[in-house]
């Protein structure tokens, strides 16, 4: 893999990365053969610019060629521009975000009759939270204790994806990080529909002089306004 980062447009940032993956799968049990992963040749471009009017602009794109000795082969191109409006004070923030995730598939016709496919999915989210602080002491150390409620809302309309291949997507484990993400799938072949809100609260103990984090605890729950399809 290779990567290159830089700046542009009055402080905007960009990054380009290239990746080539090839696999050797050890077949230890001939009665239970393993399906090897797809090999891939991938190029990605990401760019971001803050303070464009009242918005922050982000752009992610990738072009990938997937090859496999027995499964369907093809190419996938992605473009995901998004715009967010960060509203922030010294103790609270509210960040609405809207974007459009576009995907194009081009298939190798030697092992499939499937025609090229497109998918366009609008994505809306709002991230908000408040940070409270108070002085604390523990084992003779001067600390700052925080209380940080957080609310994260996501809306993604349903898109039929039955005819799309699954080159690199899998359902992510549910944990404190993935509860606050737009898509419950890793990779880019599957995008869940969503009308949901995640509510949580965390608390941290910070060293008052150095700011070193000594302890972090948290709890969160996701609520669905409709069943996912």
XYZ file of N, CA, C and O in Angstrom, residues 42-172:
524
model
N -6.821 -1.209 -5.447
C -7.680 -0.116 -4.990
C -6.937 1.218 -4.981
O -5.770 1.296 -4.607
N -7.669 2.249 -5.379
C -7.179 3.626 -5.308
C -8.242 4.470 -4.617
O -9.423 4.422 -5.002
N -7.873 5.210 -3.581
C -8.824 6.043 -2.842
C -8.340 7.490 -2.816
O -7.141 7.768 -2.824
N -9.316 8.397 -2.779
C -9.054 9.827 -2.671
C -10.004 10.392 -1.628
O -11.223 10.190 -1.714
N -9.467 11.093 -0.642
C -10.273 11.752 0.382
C -9.827 13.199 0.496
O -8.633 13.507 0.430
N -10.795 14.092 0.665
C -10.499 15.524 0.779
C -11.472 16.153 1.755
O -12.601 15.674 1.931
N -11.030 17.220 2.419
C -11.871 17.921 3.389
C -11.495 19.388 3.404
O -10.328 19.755 3.218
N -12.492 20.238 3.627
C -12.277 21.677 3.740
C -13.268 22.242 4.739
O -14.471 22.021 4.627
N -12.768 22.914 5.745
C -13.612 23.534 6.759
C -13.916 24.979 6.388
O -13.213 25.611 5.601
N -15.000 25.481 6.982
C -15.377 26.896 6.851
C -15.599 27.303 5.398
O -15.103 28.337 4.933
N -16.349 26.492 4.672
C -16.790 26.870 3.336
C -18.178 27.485 3.501
O -19.176 26.791 3.567
N -18.223 28.802 3.609
C -19.457 29.443 4.043
C -19.694 29.097 5.502
O -18.867 29.334 6.367
N -20.821 28.453 5.775
C -21.109 27.992 7.132
C -20.912 26.489 7.272
O -21.288 25.909 8.295
N -20.334 25.835 6.271
C -20.285 24.380 6.272
C -18.856 23.859 6.226
O -17.917 24.571 5.858
N -18.721 22.591 6.603
C -17.510 21.817 6.376
C -17.809 20.815 5.271
O -18.866 20.173 5.265
N -16.891 20.673 4.322
C -17.088 19.808 3.166
C -16.138 18.625 3.271
O -14.942 18.792 3.540
N -16.679 17.419 3.066
C -15.872 16.199 3.022
C -16.193 15.447 1.739
O -17.341 15.455 1.266
N -15.175 14.789 1.195
C -15.362 14.003 -0.018
C -14.517 12.739 0.073
O -13.325 12.795 0.402
N -15.168 11.599 -0.168
C -14.453 10.320 -0.194
C -14.802 9.604 -1.488
O -15.964 9.562 -1.900
N -13.795 9.029 -2.135
C -14.030 8.269 -3.357
C -13.022 7.131 -3.433
O -11.936 7.192 -2.848
N -13.418 6.105 -4.154
C -12.507 4.984 -4.362
C -12.873 4.273 -5.652
O -14.029 4.294 -6.097
N -11.878 3.640 -6.237
C -12.057 2.777 -7.403
C -11.325 1.477 -7.108
O -10.127 1.487 -6.770
N -12.057 0.351 -7.208
C -11.497 -0.937 -6.809
C -11.792 -1.971 -7.890
O -12.903 -2.027 -8.427
N -10.791 -2.796 -8.184
C -10.990 -3.951 -9.040
C -10.895 -5.205 -8.176
O -9.883 -5.441 -7.508
N -11.959 -6.037 -8.183
C -12.015 -7.264 -7.397
C -11.872 -8.463 -8.335
O -12.579 -8.558 -9.345
N -10.981 -9.374 -7.985
C -10.779 -10.582 -8.778
C -10.809 -11.803 -7.877
O -10.376 -11.757 -6.716
N -11.349 -12.891 -8.430
C -11.483 -14.142 -7.668
C -11.473 -15.299 -8.662
O -12.023 -15.182 -9.764
N -10.874 -16.440 -8.302
C -10.793 -17.546 -9.264
C -12.130 -18.215 -9.573
O -12.293 -18.811 -10.645
N -13.114 -18.126 -8.667
C -14.386 -18.835 -8.875
C -15.609 -17.937 -8.774
O -16.671 -18.294 -9.288
N -15.528 -16.794 -8.113
C -16.692 -15.930 -7.908
C -16.746 -14.834 -8.976
O -15.823 -14.684 -9.785
N -17.830 -14.062 -8.944
C -18.015 -12.973 -9.894
C -16.921 -11.918 -9.713
O -16.554 -11.571 -8.580
N -16.368 -11.452 -10.834
C -15.345 -10.408 -10.815
C -15.951 -9.089 -11.280
O -16.922 -9.071 -12.043
N -15.374 -8.002 -10.803
C -15.909 -6.719 -11.228
C -15.136 -5.548 -10.670
O -14.189 -5.695 -9.908
N -15.589 -4.365 -11.056
C -15.006 -3.109 -10.593
C -16.089 -2.301 -9.883
O -17.265 -2.346 -10.264
N -15.684 -1.553 -8.873
C -16.619 -0.721 -8.109
C -16.027 0.667 -7.923
O -14.872 0.820 -7.518
N -16.836 1.681 -8.242
C -16.426 3.073 -8.043
C -17.399 3.742 -7.080
O -18.618 3.538 -7.176
N -16.858 4.529 -6.156
C -17.656 5.174 -5.108
C -17.323 6.652 -5.059
O -16.160 7.055 -5.192
N -18.354 7.464 -4.857
C -18.182 8.886 -4.573
C -19.147 9.247 -3.443
O -20.346 8.973 -3.550
N -18.619 9.839 -2.377
C -19.454 10.186 -1.224
C -19.114 11.608 -0.769
O -18.277 11.800 0.111
N -19.753 12.628 -1.370
C -19.603 13.993 -0.849
C -20.588 14.228 0.287
O -21.717 13.710 0.274
N -20.178 15.025 1.271
C -21.067 15.353 2.385
C -20.772 16.763 2.877
O -19.657 17.284 2.729
N -21.800 17.365 3.479
C -21.709 18.729 4.000
C -22.244 18.723 5.430
O -23.321 18.179 5.695
N -21.511 19.311 6.338
C -21.936 19.398 7.732
C -21.861 20.846 8.199
O -21.065 21.645 7.690
N -22.700 21.169 9.180
C -22.757 22.518 9.745
C -22.430 22.410 11.229
O -23.296 22.072 12.040
N -21.187 22.681 11.638
C -20.824 22.565 13.050
C -21.271 23.795 13.848
O -20.811 24.911 13.600
N -22.180 23.579 14.775
C -22.650 24.619 15.685
C -22.105 24.286 17.063
O -22.439 23.240 17.626
N -21.275 25.174 17.607
C -20.523 24.787 18.793
C -20.350 25.965 19.739
O -20.149 27.115 19.321
N -20.461 25.680 21.048
C -20.102 26.609 22.104
C -18.994 25.963 22.929
O -18.486 24.896 22.578
N -18.628 26.587 24.035
C -17.565 26.040 24.868
C -17.977 24.755 25.575
O -17.116 24.002 26.037
N -19.278 24.458 25.653
C -19.725 23.286 26.401
C -20.725 22.416 25.650
O -21.136 21.361 26.153
N -21.138 22.792 24.443
C -22.145 22.029 23.708
C -21.873 22.106 22.217
O -21.214 23.035 21.732
N -22.390 21.110 21.471
C -22.225 21.107 20.022
C -23.437 20.441 19.375
O -24.108 19.593 19.968
N -23.698 20.848 18.143
C -24.749 20.277 17.315
C -24.250 20.309 15.880
O -23.925 21.377 15.357
N -24.166 19.129 15.237
C -23.587 19.049 13.900
C -24.512 18.266 12.978
O -24.429 17.030 12.903
N -25.424 18.924 12.264
C -26.179 18.235 11.214
C -25.296 17.991 9.997
O -24.423 18.800 9.674
N -25.550 16.871 9.322
C -24.729 16.472 8.171
C -25.623 15.836 7.121
O -26.525 15.054 7.445
N -25.377 16.147 5.860
C -26.110 15.531 4.767
C -25.113 15.157 3.674
O -24.150 15.889 3.404
N -25.321 13.993 3.069
C -24.429 13.540 2.013
C -25.155 12.604 1.064
O -26.283 12.175 1.324
N -24.499 12.280 -0.040
C -25.042 11.355 -1.034
C -23.957 10.334 -1.357
O -22.852 10.704 -1.788
N -24.278 9.060 -1.144
C -23.337 7.971 -1.407
C -23.707 7.333 -2.745
O -24.774 6.729 -2.881
N -22.824 7.497 -3.742
C -23.070 6.963 -5.081
C -22.094 5.820 -5.352
O -20.889 5.935 -5.098
N -22.634 4.703 -5.888
C -21.825 3.527 -6.185
C -22.145 3.032 -7.587
O -23.316 2.940 -7.968
N -21.105 2.703 -8.337
C -21.275 2.133 -9.688
C -20.494 0.828 -9.759
O -19.333 0.751 -9.351
N -21.152 -0.227 -10.290
C -20.532 -1.536 -10.478
C -20.424 -1.843 -11.964
O -21.375 -1.650 -12.722
N -19.257 -2.352 -12.346
C -19.025 -2.828 -13.696
C -18.510 -4.264 -13.589
O -17.470 -4.513 -12.978
N -19.242 -5.229 -14.180
C -18.949 -6.638 -13.974
C -18.223 -7.238 -15.170
O -18.454 -6.862 -16.331
N -17.371 -8.207 -14.855
C -16.691 -8.989 -15.888
C -17.699 -9.967 -16.480
O -18.189 -10.869 -15.795
N -18.006 -9.819 -17.746
C -19.057 -10.611 -18.386
C -18.629 -12.040 -18.715
O -19.445 -12.820 -19.219
N -17.388 -12.404 -18.433
C -16.952 -13.765 -18.732
C -17.533 -14.792 -17.775
O -17.625 -15.969 -18.132
N -17.923 -14.377 -16.546
C -18.480 -15.349 -15.596
C -19.802 -14.901 -14.995
O -20.225 -15.424 -13.971
N -20.458 -13.915 -15.609
C -21.777 -13.498 -15.140
C -22.513 -12.777 -16.262
O -21.889 -12.179 -17.144
N -23.826 -12.889 -16.219
C -24.650 -12.160 -17.190
C -25.262 -10.913 -16.568
O -26.090 -10.246 -17.182
N -24.856 -10.584 -15.331
C -25.400 -9.429 -14.620
C -24.940 -8.135 -15.286
O -23.750 -7.959 -15.575
N -25.880 -7.256 -15.536
C -25.534 -5.972 -16.148
C -24.969 -5.026 -15.093
O -25.083 -5.266 -13.886
N -24.375 -3.924 -15.548
C -23.830 -2.929 -14.628
C -24.929 -2.385 -13.728
O -26.093 -2.268 -14.137
N -24.544 -2.056 -12.489
C -25.517 -1.604 -11.498
C -25.073 -0.277 -10.893
O -23.864 0.003 -10.781
N -26.064 0.540 -10.484
C -25.813 1.792 -9.782
C -26.640 1.823 -8.504
O -27.721 1.239 -8.434
N -26.130 2.532 -7.489
C -26.868 2.745 -6.248
C -26.596 4.167 -5.755
O -25.447 4.594 -5.665
N -27.668 4.901 -5.463
C -27.548 6.253 -4.935
C -28.339 6.332 -3.637
O -29.539 6.058 -3.625
N -27.667 6.698 -2.553
C -28.294 6.696 -1.232
C -28.027 8.037 -0.545
O -26.869 8.351 -0.239
N -29.059 8.849 -0.276
C -28.860 10.038 0.568
C -28.728 9.622 2.029
O -29.379 8.670 2.483
N -27.887 10.336 2.764
C -27.629 10.023 4.173
C -27.709 11.317 4.972
O -27.051 12.309 4.635
N -28.520 11.290 6.036
C -28.635 12.452 6.923
C -28.344 12.010 8.353
O -28.819 10.966 8.799
N -27.552 12.811 9.066
C -27.263 12.515 10.468
C -27.118 13.809 11.247
O -26.848 14.877 10.675
N -27.314 13.709 12.541
C -27.112 14.838 13.451
C -26.402 14.330 14.696
O -26.889 13.408 15.373
N -25.263 14.915 14.993
C -24.471 14.560 16.177
C -24.543 15.708 17.160
O -24.299 16.868 16.789
N -24.887 15.434 18.414
C -25.023 16.508 19.399
C -24.579 16.008 20.763
O -24.631 14.809 21.062
N -24.137 16.945 21.595
C -23.698 16.571 22.928
C -23.418 17.788 23.789
O -23.351 18.921 23.311
N -23.270 17.520 25.068
C -22.971 18.549 26.064
C -21.859 18.007 26.958
O -21.798 16.800 27.229
N -20.962 18.887 27.408
C -19.861 18.495 28.289
C -19.936 19.310 29.574
O -19.864 20.544 29.544
N -20.131 18.615 30.699
C -20.096 19.247 32.024
C -18.795 18.844 32.715
O -18.318 17.715 32.550
N -18.232 19.752 33.499
C -16.979 19.487 34.199
C -17.090 19.911 35.662
O -17.824 20.853 35.996
N -16.343 19.203 36.494
C -16.231 19.604 37.899
C -14.887 19.127 38.428
O -14.296 18.150 37.928
N -14.370 19.814 39.425
C -13.108 19.430 40.055
C -13.321 18.186 40.914
O -14.378 18.002 41.524
N -12.320 17.316 40.931
C -12.396 16.089 41.719
C -10.996 15.755 42.214
O -9.992 16.307 41.739
N -10.941 14.856 43.179
C -9.658 14.417 43.727
C -9.726 12.917 43.964
O -10.749 12.385 44.415
N -8.602 12.220 43.647
C -8.545 10.775 43.830
C -7.099 10.382 44.088
O -6.208 10.733 43.314
N -6.881 9.694 45.216
C -5.543 9.261 45.606
C -4.564 10.436 45.636
O -3.414 10.327 45.202
N -5.028 11.567 46.123
C -4.182 12.740 46.257
C -3.912 13.485 44.969
O -3.125 14.449 44.971
N -4.554 13.116 43.871
C -4.350 13.797 42.593
C -5.512 14.740 42.303
O -6.667 14.426 42.575
N -5.180 15.911 41.757
C -6.199 16.871 41.349
C -6.687 16.492 39.961
O -5.905 16.447 39.001
N -7.989 16.230 39.852
C -8.567 15.739 38.607
C -9.739 16.604 38.176
O -10.271 17.392 38.958
N -10.131 16.461 36.932
C -11.351 17.045 36.401
C -12.257 15.887 35.976
O -11.840 15.019 35.190
N -13.464 15.862 36.488
C -14.431 14.847 36.098
C -15.438 15.451 35.128
O -15.961 16.534 35.356
N -15.686 14.733 34.019
C -16.646 15.210 33.028
C -17.893 14.331 33.043
O -17.852 13.161 33.421
N -18.986 14.907 32.604
C -20.222 14.178 32.333
C -20.666 14.617 30.947
O -20.908 15.806 30.712
N -20.765 13.666 29.987
C -20.923 14.007 28.584
C -22.100 13.253 27.963
O -21.927 12.180 27.374
N -23.322 13.791 28.066
C -24.448 13.196 27.335
C -24.275 13.420 25.829
O -23.750 14.444 25.395
N -24.753 12.437 25.037
C -24.569 12.489 23.585
C -25.793 11.885 22.910
O -26.301 10.847 23.349
N -26.261 12.537 21.830
C -27.386 12.042 21.043
C -26.967 12.048 19.576
O -26.475 13.061 19.057
N -27.173 10.901 18.897
C -26.755 10.755 17.504
C -27.919 10.175 16.702
O -28.375 9.053 16.961
N -28.420 10.940 15.725
C -29.560 10.521 14.906
C -29.107 10.259 13.474
O -28.280 10.996 12.926
N -29.663 9.210 12.851
C -29.330 8.852 11.476
C -30.612 8.522 10.720
O -31.475 7.788 11.229
N -30.715 9.063 9.494
C -31.796 8.675 8.583
C -31.197 8.298 7.237
O -30.478 9.099 6.613
N -31.476 7.065 6.800
C -31.053 6.575 5.491
C -32.240 5.839 4.884
O -32.736 4.880 5.478
N -32.740 6.252 3.727
C -33.880 5.549 3.126
C -33.491 4.167 2.643
O -32.320 3.866 2.404
N -34.493 3.311 2.463
C -34.268 1.942 2.010
C -33.916 1.921 0.526
O -34.568 2.583 -0.279
N -32.877 1.167 0.190
C -32.513 0.930 -1.196
C -32.349 -0.575 -1.404
O -31.644 -1.237 -0.641
N -32.999 -1.116 -2.437
C -32.849 -2.536 -2.740
C -31.416 -2.819 -3.179
O -30.886 -2.150 -4.074
N -30.779 -3.795 -2.561
C -29.398 -4.147 -2.870
C -29.242 -5.636 -3.169
O -28.134 -6.175 -3.112
N -30.357 -6.302 -3.506
C -30.318 -7.739 -3.742
C -29.483 -8.113 -4.963
O -28.910 -9.203 -5.017
N -29.424 -7.220 -5.938
C -28.698 -7.530 -7.180
C -27.246 -7.071 -7.137
O -26.513 -7.246 -8.110
N -26.835 -6.476 -6.039
C -25.452 -6.008 -5.921
C -24.585 -7.102 -5.314
O -25.015 -7.816 -4.408
N -23.360 -7.251 -5.779
C -22.459 -8.251 -5.184
C -21.997 -7.795 -3.805
O -22.186 -6.645 -3.411
N -21.419 -8.716 -3.078
C -20.830 -8.385 -1.787
C -19.348 -8.738 -1.837
O -18.952 -9.864 -1.544
N -18.537 -7.772 -2.246
C -17.106 -7.980 -2.352
C -16.403 -7.872 -0.993
O -15.495 -8.639 -0.703
N -16.814 -6.893 -0.161
C -16.019 -6.635 1.050
C -16.839 -6.185 2.250
O -16.272 -5.665 3.219
N -18.161 -6.363 2.240
C -18.982 -5.883 3.357
C -19.277 -6.998 4.354
O -19.433 -8.166 3.981
N -19.378 -6.615 5.620
C -19.771 -7.536 6.693
C -20.407 -6.711 7.796
O -20.120 -5.516 7.951
N -21.285 -7.334 8.553
C -21.942 -6.646 9.661
C -20.935 -6.402 10.775
O -20.232 -7.319 11.207
N -20.853 -5.144 11.241
C -19.916 -4.808 12.302
C -20.433 -5.276 13.656
O -21.636 -5.364 13.894
